[in-house]
GROMACS .gro file of C-alpha atoms in nm:
model
  406
    1MET     CA    1  -4.299   1.534   2.619
    2ASN     CA    2  -4.156   1.454   3.013
    3ALA     CA    3  -3.799   1.269   3.053
    4GLY     CA    4  -3.762   0.978   2.986
    5ALA     CA    5  -3.734   0.707   2.786
    6ALA     CA    6  -3.895   0.790   2.431
    7ALA     CA    7  -4.295   0.721   2.331
    8PRO     CA    8  -4.388   0.498   2.076
    9GLY     CA    9  -4.555   0.828   1.830
   10GLU     CA   10  -4.193   0.990   1.869
   11ARG     CA   11  -3.929   0.659   1.789
   12LYS     CA   12  -4.158   0.634   1.461
   13LEU     CA   13  -4.135   1.030   1.404
   14VAL     CA   14  -3.735   0.983   1.453
   15PHE     CA   15  -3.752   0.626   1.251
   16LEU     CA   16  -3.935   0.917   0.921
   17LEU     CA   17  -3.678   1.132   0.964
   18ALA     CA   18  -3.387   0.899   0.984
   19ALA     CA   19  -3.593   0.836   0.681
   20VAL     CA   20  -3.588   1.068   0.458
   21THR     CA   21  -3.255   1.217   0.637
   22PHE     CA   22  -3.098   0.874   0.399
   23VAL     CA   23  -3.255   0.949   0.086
   24ASN     CA   24  -3.148   1.339   0.129
   25ILE     CA   25  -2.778   1.209   0.254
   26LEU     CA   26  -2.744   0.958   0.006
   27ASP     CA   27  -2.831   1.215  -0.255
   28PHE     CA   28  -2.502   1.351  -0.199
   29MET     CA   29  -2.258   1.123  -0.097
   30MET     CA   30  -2.308   0.844  -0.377
   31VAL     CA   31  -2.201   1.118  -0.607
   32MET     CA   32  -1.789   1.157  -0.458
   33PRO     CA   33  -1.760   0.836  -0.465
   34LEU     CA   34  -1.870   0.785  -0.831
   35GLY     CA   35  -1.615   1.041  -0.942
   36PRO     CA   36  -1.362   0.758  -1.112
   37ASP     CA   37  -1.676   0.635  -1.272
   38LEU     CA   38  -1.819   1.007  -1.378
   39ALA     CA   39  -1.453   1.045  -1.464
   40LYS     CA   40  -1.462   0.775  -1.693
   41ASN     CA   41  -1.745   0.802  -1.861
   42LEU     CA   42  -1.831   1.191  -1.890
   43GLY     CA   43  -1.459   1.289  -1.974
   44ILE     CA   44  -1.389   1.492  -1.641
   45PRO     CA   45  -1.061   1.561  -1.540
   46LEU     CA   46  -1.041   1.365  -1.170
   47SER     CA   47  -0.840   1.670  -1.006
   48GLN     CA   48  -1.158   1.874  -1.081
   49LEU     CA   49  -1.473   1.620  -0.935
   50GLY     CA   50  -1.451   1.868  -0.671
   51LEU     CA   51  -1.660   2.110  -0.840
   52ILE     CA   52  -1.915   1.857  -0.884
   53GLY     CA   53  -2.019   1.776  -0.559
   54GLY     CA   54  -1.918   2.182  -0.462
   55SER     CA   55  -2.177   2.283  -0.746
   56TYR     CA   56  -2.406   2.107  -0.532
   57THR     CA   57  -2.336   2.234  -0.186
   58ALA     CA   58  -2.303   2.632  -0.239
   59ALA     CA   59  -2.702   2.564  -0.421
   60ALA     CA   60  -2.783   2.440  -0.122
   61ALA     CA   61  -2.631   2.733   0.063
   62VAL     CA   62  -2.855   2.960  -0.089
   63ALA     CA   63  -3.128   2.779  -0.089
   64GLY     CA   64  -3.105   2.753   0.306
   65LEU     CA   65  -3.030   3.112   0.300
   66VAL     CA   66  -3.358   3.198   0.120
   67GLY     CA   67  -3.530   2.880   0.284
   68SER     CA   68  -3.463   3.060   0.602
   69THR     CA   69  -3.657   3.408   0.536
   70PHE     CA   70  -3.978   3.242   0.458
   71LEU     CA   71  -3.961   2.833   0.620
   72ASP     CA   72  -4.118   2.891   0.974
   73ARG     CA   73  -4.446   3.052   0.836
   74PHE     CA   74  -4.572   2.683   0.690
   75GLY     CA   75  -4.648   2.285   0.873
   76ARG     CA   76  -4.294   2.148   0.873
   77ARG     CA   77  -4.480   1.855   0.695
   78SER     CA   78  -4.605   2.006   0.381
   79ALA     CA   79  -4.226   2.178   0.303
   80LEU     CA   80  -4.102   1.913   0.394
   81THR     CA   81  -4.286   1.723   0.109
   82VAL     CA   82  -4.213   1.983  -0.190
   83ALA     CA   83  -3.816   1.982  -0.044
   84MET     CA   84  -3.874   1.575  -0.117
   85LEU     CA   85  -4.039   1.611  -0.459
   86GLY     CA   86  -3.822   1.865  -0.579
   87LEU     CA   87  -3.472   1.627  -0.433
   88ALA     CA   88  -3.596   1.297  -0.618
   89GLY     CA   89  -3.701   1.489  -0.914
   90ALA     CA   90  -3.354   1.678  -0.964
   91THR     CA   91  -3.186   1.329  -0.861
   92ALA     CA   92  -3.284   1.169  -1.121
   93LEU     CA   93  -3.225   1.407  -1.351
   94GLY     CA   94  -2.885   1.387  -1.293
   95ALA     CA   95  -2.930   1.048  -1.519
   96ALA     CA   96  -2.977   1.278  -1.824
   97ALA     CA   97  -2.620   1.427  -1.857
   98GLU     CA   98  -2.417   1.427  -2.146
   99GLY     CA   99  -2.060   1.583  -1.989
  100MET     CA  100  -1.993   1.775  -1.678
  101GLY     CA  101  -2.191   2.114  -1.716
  102SER     CA  102  -2.531   1.940  -1.744
  103LEU     CA  103  -2.432   1.713  -1.447
  104VAL     CA  104  -2.296   2.019  -1.250
  105VAL     CA  105  -2.636   2.159  -1.389
  106ALA     CA  106  -2.849   1.897  -1.180
  107ARG     CA  107  -2.644   1.872  -0.878
  108ILE     CA  108  -2.788   2.262  -0.803
  109ALA     CA  109  -3.061   2.144  -0.867
  110ALA     CA  110  -3.104   1.850  -0.634
  111GLY     CA  111  -2.883   2.109  -0.358
  112CYS     CA  112  -3.208   2.333  -0.425
  113PHE     CA  113  -3.396   2.118  -0.251
  114GLY     CA  114  -3.149   1.915  -0.107
  115GLY     CA  115  -3.051   2.170   0.135
  116PRO     CA  116  -3.408   2.316   0.266
  117ALA     CA  117  -3.548   1.939   0.387
  118ALA     CA  118  -3.191   1.873   0.561
  119ALA     CA  119  -3.299   2.260   0.793
  120LEU     CA  120  -3.683   2.066   0.844
  121VAL     CA  121  -3.554   1.784   0.879
  122PHE     CA  122  -3.386   1.936   1.279
  123ALA     CA  123  -3.623   2.169   1.318
  124ILE     CA  124  -3.878   1.880   1.323
  125VAL     CA  125  -3.596   1.669   1.575
  126ALA     CA  126  -3.604   2.001   1.790
  127ASP     CA  127  -3.969   2.112   1.804
  128VAL     CA  128  -4.055   1.775   1.901
  129ILE     CA  129  -3.778   1.634   2.119
  130PRO     CA  130  -3.718   1.765   2.441
  131PRO     CA  131  -3.349   1.882   2.522
  132GLU     CA  132  -3.278   1.549   2.755
  133ARG     CA  133  -3.356   1.335   2.505
  134ARG     CA  134  -3.290   1.537   2.204
  135GLY     CA  135  -2.925   1.362   2.131
  136ARG     CA  136  -3.006   1.031   2.128
  137ALA     CA  137  -3.228   1.156   1.856
  138MET     CA  138  -3.013   1.432   1.673
  139GLY     CA  139  -2.797   1.042   1.660
  140ALA     CA  140  -3.143   0.844   1.524
  141VAL     CA  141  -3.129   1.044   1.208
  142MET     CA  142  -2.790   1.143   1.157
  143GLY     CA  143  -2.697   0.797   1.241
  144SER     CA  144  -2.860   0.809   0.824
  145PHE     CA  145  -2.475   0.965   0.706
  146ALA     CA  146  -2.370   0.548   0.873
  147PHE     CA  147  -2.689   0.399   0.687
  148ALA     CA  148  -2.582   0.585   0.389
  149SER     CA  149  -2.213   0.444   0.370
  150VAL     CA  150  -2.301   0.073   0.439
  151ILE     CA  151  -2.607   0.063   0.274
  152GLY     CA  152  -2.651   0.297   0.014
  153VAL     CA  153  -2.309   0.353  -0.131
  154PRO     CA  154  -2.211   0.030  -0.146
  155ILE     CA  155  -2.525  -0.060  -0.359
  156GLY     CA  156  -2.446   0.278  -0.568
  157LEU     CA  157  -2.171   0.140  -0.648
  158GLU     CA  158  -2.215  -0.200  -0.717
  159LEU     CA  159  -2.523  -0.072  -0.965
  160SER     CA  160  -2.285   0.177  -1.138
  161ARG     CA  161  -2.013  -0.132  -1.232
  162ILE     CA  162  -2.283  -0.314  -1.294
  163SER     CA  163  -2.538  -0.135  -1.513
  164GLY     CA  164  -2.361   0.218  -1.565
  165TRP     CA  165  -2.329   0.540  -1.328
  166ARG     CA  166  -2.715   0.609  -1.450
  167THR     CA  167  -2.863   0.372  -1.252
  168PRO     CA  168  -2.775   0.533  -0.912
  169PHE     CA  169  -2.911   0.884  -1.019
  170LEU     CA  170  -3.251   0.768  -1.157
  171THR     CA  171  -3.328   0.478  -0.817
  172VAL     CA  172  -3.177   0.734  -0.537
  173GLY     CA  173  -3.455   0.996  -0.775
  174ALA     CA  174  -3.729   0.735  -0.726
  175VAL     CA  175  -3.664   0.616  -0.365
  176GLY     CA  176  -3.653   1.002  -0.261
  177LEU     CA  177  -4.061   1.025  -0.440
  178VAL     CA  178  -4.160   0.760  -0.170
  179MET     CA  179  -4.021   0.892   0.086
  180ALA     CA  180  -4.212   1.205  -0.024
  181VAL     CA  181  -4.555   1.061   0.041
  182LEU     CA  182  -4.463   0.850   0.332
  183ALA     CA  183  -4.353   1.213   0.452
  184LEU     CA  184  -4.698   1.305   0.376
  185PHE     CA  185  -4.887   1.081   0.532
  186ILE     CA  186  -4.732   0.982   0.809
  187LEU     CA  187  -4.597   1.305   0.956
  188PRO     CA  188  -4.878   1.477   1.188
  189PRO     CA  189  -4.909   1.837   1.023
  190LEU     CA  190  -4.625   2.019   1.288
  191ARG     CA  191  -4.748   2.368   1.287
  192GLY     CA  192  -4.706   2.413   1.634
  193HIS     CA  193  -4.428   2.654   1.565
  194LEU     CA  194  -4.673   2.872   1.399
  195GLU     CA  195  -4.879   2.923   1.736
  196ARG     CA  196  -4.556   3.015   1.946
  197GLY     CA  197  -4.503   3.347   1.798
  198PRO     CA  198  -4.519   3.563   1.463
  199GLN     CA  199  -4.452   3.381   1.164
  200ALA     CA  200  -4.270   3.774   1.044
  201PRO     CA  201  -4.041   3.709   1.299
  202LEU     CA  202  -3.975   4.044   1.535
  203ARG     CA  203  -3.560   3.974   1.431
  204SER     CA  204  -3.494   4.048   1.049
  205ILE     CA  205  -3.201   3.867   0.962
  206GLY     CA  206  -2.925   4.048   1.028
  207LEU     CA  207  -3.044   4.113   1.402
  208PHE     CA  208  -3.113   3.795   1.407
  209LEU     CA  209  -2.714   3.691   1.270
  210ALA     CA  210  -2.585   3.960   1.498
  211ASP     CA  211  -2.696   3.740   1.756
  212LYS     CA  212  -2.345   3.575   1.938
  213SER     CA  213  -2.489   3.211   1.949
  214VAL     CA  214  -2.610   3.216   1.616
  215LEU     CA  215  -2.212   3.350   1.495
  216LEU     CA  216  -2.085   3.080   1.722
  217ALA     CA  217  -2.258   2.792   1.563
  218ALA     CA  218  -2.235   2.892   1.204
  219GLY     CA  219  -1.834   2.901   1.303
  220ALA     CA  220  -1.813   2.526   1.457
  221THR     CA  221  -2.076   2.434   1.137
  222LEU     CA  222  -1.780   2.623   0.885
  223VAL     CA  223  -1.450   2.473   1.061
  224THR     CA  224  -1.620   2.141   1.059
  225PHE     CA  225  -1.737   2.126   0.708
  226LEU     CA  226  -1.489   2.357   0.557
  227GLY     CA  227  -1.199   2.090   0.695
  228THR     CA  228  -1.443   1.821   0.563
  229PHE     CA  229  -1.513   1.881   0.251
  230LEU     CA  230  -1.164   1.929   0.172
  231TRP     CA  231  -1.059   1.572   0.122
  232VAL     CA  232  -1.390   1.407   0.109
  233PRO     CA  233  -1.456   1.419  -0.270
  234HIS     CA  234  -1.147   1.283  -0.314
  235ILE     CA  235  -1.086   0.976  -0.101
  236ALA     CA  236  -1.224   0.702  -0.356
  237THR     CA  237  -0.975   0.854  -0.602
  238TYR     CA  238  -0.696   0.876  -0.355
  239VAL     CA  239  -0.709   0.515  -0.242
  240GLN     CA  240  -0.723   0.396  -0.546
  241PHE     CA  241  -0.494   0.517  -0.724
  242ASN     CA  242  -0.283   0.688  -0.468
  243LEU     CA  243  -0.279   0.361  -0.231
  244GLY     CA  244  -0.357   0.150  -0.476
  245TYR     CA  245  -0.679   0.036  -0.257
  246PRO     CA  246  -0.909  -0.221  -0.617
  247ARG     CA  247  -1.244  -0.084  -0.764
  248GLU     CA  248  -1.400  -0.390  -0.702
  249LYS     CA  249  -1.379  -0.368  -0.276
  250LEU     CA  250  -1.410   0.011  -0.309
  251GLY     CA  251  -1.791  -0.063  -0.201
  252LEU     CA  252  -1.700  -0.278   0.115
  253LEU     CA  253  -1.488   0.012   0.236
  254TYR     CA  254  -1.800   0.282   0.260
  255MET     CA  255  -1.958  -0.057   0.422
  256ALA     CA  256  -1.717  -0.094   0.712
  257GLY     CA  257  -1.670   0.249   0.752
  258GLY     CA  258  -2.105   0.333   0.728
  259VAL     CA  259  -2.118   0.055   1.074
  260VAL     CA  260  -1.823   0.224   1.244
  261ALA     CA  261  -1.987   0.608   1.181
  262LEU     CA  262  -2.325   0.442   1.288
  263PHE     CA  263  -2.265   0.278   1.626
  264SER     CA  264  -2.033   0.641   1.657
  265MET     CA  265  -2.397   0.875   1.586
  266ARG     CA  266  -2.590   0.711   1.815
  267LEU     CA  267  -2.288   0.624   2.101
  268GLY     CA  268  -2.224   1.012   2.085
  269GLY     CA  269  -2.498   1.178   2.087
  270ALA     CA  270  -2.562   0.901   2.456
  271TRP     CA  271  -2.263   1.085   2.549
  272VAL     CA  272  -2.403   1.414   2.464
  273ASP     CA  273  -2.672   1.371   2.635
  274LYS     CA  274  -2.463   1.265   2.983
  275GLY     CA  275  -2.140   1.429   2.962
  276GLY     CA  276  -2.195   1.762   2.749
  277PRO     CA  277  -2.081   1.824   2.360
  278LEU     CA  278  -1.719   1.955   2.417
  279ARG     CA  279  -1.617   1.606   2.514
  280VAL     CA  280  -1.757   1.439   2.272
  281THR     CA  281  -1.563   1.744   2.029
  282LEU     CA  282  -1.298   1.714   2.201
  283LEU     CA  283  -1.262   1.316   2.097
  284GLY     CA  284  -1.363   1.352   1.783
  285SER     CA  285  -1.120   1.573   1.703
  286ALA     CA  286  -0.840   1.425   1.841
  287VAL     CA  287  -0.888   1.134   1.607
  288THR     CA  288  -1.016   1.283   1.305
  289ILE     CA  289  -0.687   1.495   1.313
  290ALA     CA  290  -0.510   1.157   1.433
  291THR     CA  291  -0.625   0.978   1.170
  292LEU     CA  292  -0.561   1.242   0.908
  293ALA     CA  293  -0.196   1.246   0.922
  294THR     CA  294  -0.219   0.919   0.978
  295ALA     CA  295  -0.377   0.858   0.590
  296PHE     CA  296  -0.235   1.162   0.421
  297LEU     CA  297   0.059   1.292   0.548
  298THR     CA  298   0.273   0.953   0.457
  299THR     CA  299   0.410   0.794   0.169
  300VAL     CA  300   0.296   0.443   0.291
  301PRO     CA  301   0.046   0.441   0.587
  302PRO     CA  302   0.139   0.202   0.891
  303VAL     CA  303  -0.188   0.154   0.920
  304PRO     CA  304  -0.446  -0.035   0.685
  305ILE     CA  305  -0.701   0.180   0.433
  306PHE     CA  306  -0.979   0.015   0.623
  307VAL     CA  307  -0.907   0.125   1.005
  308LEU     CA  308  -0.775   0.480   0.824
  309PHE     CA  309  -1.108   0.550   0.661
  310MET     CA  310  -1.317   0.404   0.990
  311GLY     CA  311  -1.111   0.649   1.192
  312LEU     CA  312  -1.231   0.925   0.973
  313MET     CA  313  -1.562   0.830   0.964
  314MET     CA  314  -1.573   0.768   1.347
  315GLY     CA  315  -1.426   1.159   1.409
  316ASN     CA  316  -1.691   1.317   1.191
  317SER     CA  317  -2.002   1.146   1.307
  318LEU     CA  318  -1.867   1.186   1.645
  319ARG     CA  319  -1.824   1.636   1.597
  320SER     CA  320  -2.129   1.603   1.400
  321VAL     CA  321  -2.351   1.459   1.655
  322ALA     CA  322  -2.259   1.707   1.888
  323LEU     CA  323  -2.268   1.967   1.727
  324ASN     CA  324  -2.629   1.962   1.607
  325THR     CA  325  -2.732   1.870   1.924
  326LEU     CA  326  -2.569   2.174   2.058
  327ALA     CA  327  -2.718   2.367   1.797
  328SER     CA  328  -3.057   2.246   1.852
  329ARG     CA  329  -3.081   2.444   2.201
  330VAL     CA  330  -2.977   2.815   2.028
  331PRO     CA  331  -3.304   2.984   1.878
  332PRO     CA  332  -3.676   2.966   2.021
  333ALA     CA  333  -3.935   2.788   1.820
  334PRO     CA  334  -4.083   2.964   1.625
  335GLU     CA  335  -3.740   3.082   1.482
  336ARG     CA  336  -3.646   2.695   1.418
  337ALA     CA  337  -3.635   2.642   1.083
  338ARG     CA  338  -3.464   2.984   1.003
  339PHE     CA  339  -3.148   2.891   1.261
  340MET     CA  340  -3.158   2.589   1.113
  341SER     CA  341  -3.202   2.698   0.722
  342ILE     CA  342  -2.954   2.919   0.834
  343GLN     CA  343  -2.685   2.575   1.012
  344SER     CA  344  -2.769   2.432   0.690
  345ALA     CA  345  -2.630   2.720   0.424
  346VAL     CA  346  -2.310   2.759   0.608
  347GLN     CA  347  -2.246   2.416   0.650
  348HIS     CA  348  -2.329   2.358   0.231
  349MET     CA  349  -2.123   2.680   0.145
  350ALA     CA  350  -1.852   2.505   0.384
  351ALA     CA  351  -1.881   2.208   0.205
  352ALA     CA  352  -1.860   2.401  -0.133
  353VAL     CA  353  -1.587   2.618  -0.047
  354GLY     CA  354  -1.422   2.271   0.103
  355ALA     CA  355  -1.429   2.129  -0.220
  356VAL     CA  356  -1.333   2.425  -0.452
  357LEU     CA  357  -1.042   2.529  -0.341
  358SER     CA  358  -0.920   2.141  -0.235
  359SER     CA  359  -0.929   2.109  -0.661
  360VAL     CA  360  -0.721   2.382  -0.634
  361PHE     CA  361  -0.427   2.261  -0.456
  362LEU     CA  362  -0.486   1.908  -0.609
  363SER     CA  363  -0.347   1.866  -0.959
  364GLU     CA  364  -0.350   1.480  -1.182
  365GLY     CA  365  -0.065   1.356  -1.205
  366ASP     CA  366   0.123   1.006  -1.313
  367GLN     CA  367  -0.144   0.715  -1.350
  368HIS     CA  368  -0.357   0.899  -1.217
  369ARG     CA  369  -0.261   0.956  -0.860
  370LEU     CA  370  -0.314   1.278  -0.701
  371VAL     CA  371  -0.127   1.541  -0.589
  372GLY     CA  372  -0.140   1.808  -0.310
  373MET     CA  373  -0.294   1.581  -0.049
  374ASP     CA  374  -0.099   1.750   0.225
  375VAL     CA  375  -0.146   2.109   0.158
  376VAL     CA  376  -0.514   1.989   0.165
  377THR     CA  377  -0.446   1.778   0.500
  378TRP     CA  378  -0.240   2.076   0.697
  379VAL     CA  379  -0.587   2.320   0.621
  380SER     CA  380  -0.796   2.017   0.738
  381ILE     CA  381  -0.603   1.987   1.100
  382GLY     CA  382  -0.657   2.384   1.130
  383MET     CA  383  -1.024   2.423   1.127
  384ALA     CA  384  -1.006   2.003   1.329
  385LEU     CA  385  -0.794   2.232   1.562
  386ALA     CA  386  -1.071   2.515   1.628
  387LEU     CA  387  -1.376   2.341   1.657
  388PRO     CA  388  -1.308   2.281   2.013
  389PHE     CA  389  -1.290   2.621   2.083
  390LEU     CA  390  -1.561   2.728   1.924
  391ILE     CA  391  -1.854   2.442   2.064
  392ALA     CA  392  -1.708   2.539   2.467
  393ASN     CA  393  -1.841   2.949   2.395
  394LEU     CA  394  -2.111   2.838   2.258
  395ALA     CA  395  -2.184   2.560   2.530
  396ALA     CA  396  -2.175   2.821   2.752
  397ARG     CA  397  -2.382   3.022   2.594
  398VAL     CA  398  -2.636   2.854   2.557
  399THR     CA  399  -2.619   2.634   2.898
  400GLY     CA  400  -2.600   2.990   3.067
  401ALA     CA  401  -2.828   3.132   3.283
  402GLY     CA  402  -3.074   3.331   3.107
  403ARG     CA  403  -3.105   3.145   2.741
  404PRO     CA  404  -3.408   2.960   2.649
  405GLN     CA  405  -3.302   2.532   2.705
  406GLY     CA  406  -3.589   2.435   2.417
   0.00000   0.00000   0.00000
């Protein structure tokens, strides 16, 4: 396709991919706000909730690495359908958990399918959308994160409050099944990458990973998600027990943050297309650092919790859309799913390490208050400071002479 406005078929494909991503992200996102409910009903210590999120992301990381060896050998539609079917079944399995052990097993199973599904969605966007419109497309697809916050998480919290914590798992599993069927019957075969290069790629995994652009993209993903998931699994617990935010208004908090993230993703994607990823990364990093310091390094934040939460969502949304848009320009088409799988593996492993590491730093004090958030915050700020340097170096390589622009 040429530059200019997106064709109707292109918009339809992006909309479907955004819907698939919505389910994938909601499957992951809903567990963290449900943390206090899970702890109460399954006897899980509040300080150990990060292990539940970490189990999902660790499994997704391993699945991403494994997927990088074979996903480019199949049509994108078939591979995505299988991944979504597996994700739907594994999510529903979470409703059968009787304790932390069985819940972790269910989340590991979900991660094994969720990681490849995310990689395939981004590979499809990079396959179909030309570079000059890719920032907007990435922003639209990644806007599913915001929709999950605006719609999915509040509904999940209310379902848990009204019908019990098992209901959100069953509901998301059912919606995931619908998305798998829609992907099978609406998406085109998407086999063009099979015609553009050998499907036993010429470069070995080791040689592929030795590419400096691949390493820079992986490094940027690492610092972004490691720093973010030091605090993400604990934010629902922190605002309730440390800051006194009422449980019944938690859904509204995520809804407001999601609205901000939605606009940030869409605007951030357009800004990346116009001004480049580095400017957007700098803005997102500045907002993230300022909000983290205000929220977690003060005993009584001078800014309302609503504003702080929206700031966190905005900063992370801007950084993510800039990173993913830039990273999509690194691989050639025949190796795109491989690259996205490796990116997904790094993303999920970083998130797993962040979630588990936070559980090491944190402890549960009086009245269920979390102790140690200041340490977690300083480490996260350090990661945020490193990101612009990695993005600047990656942008210089990707846009340099002789680098593929696909």
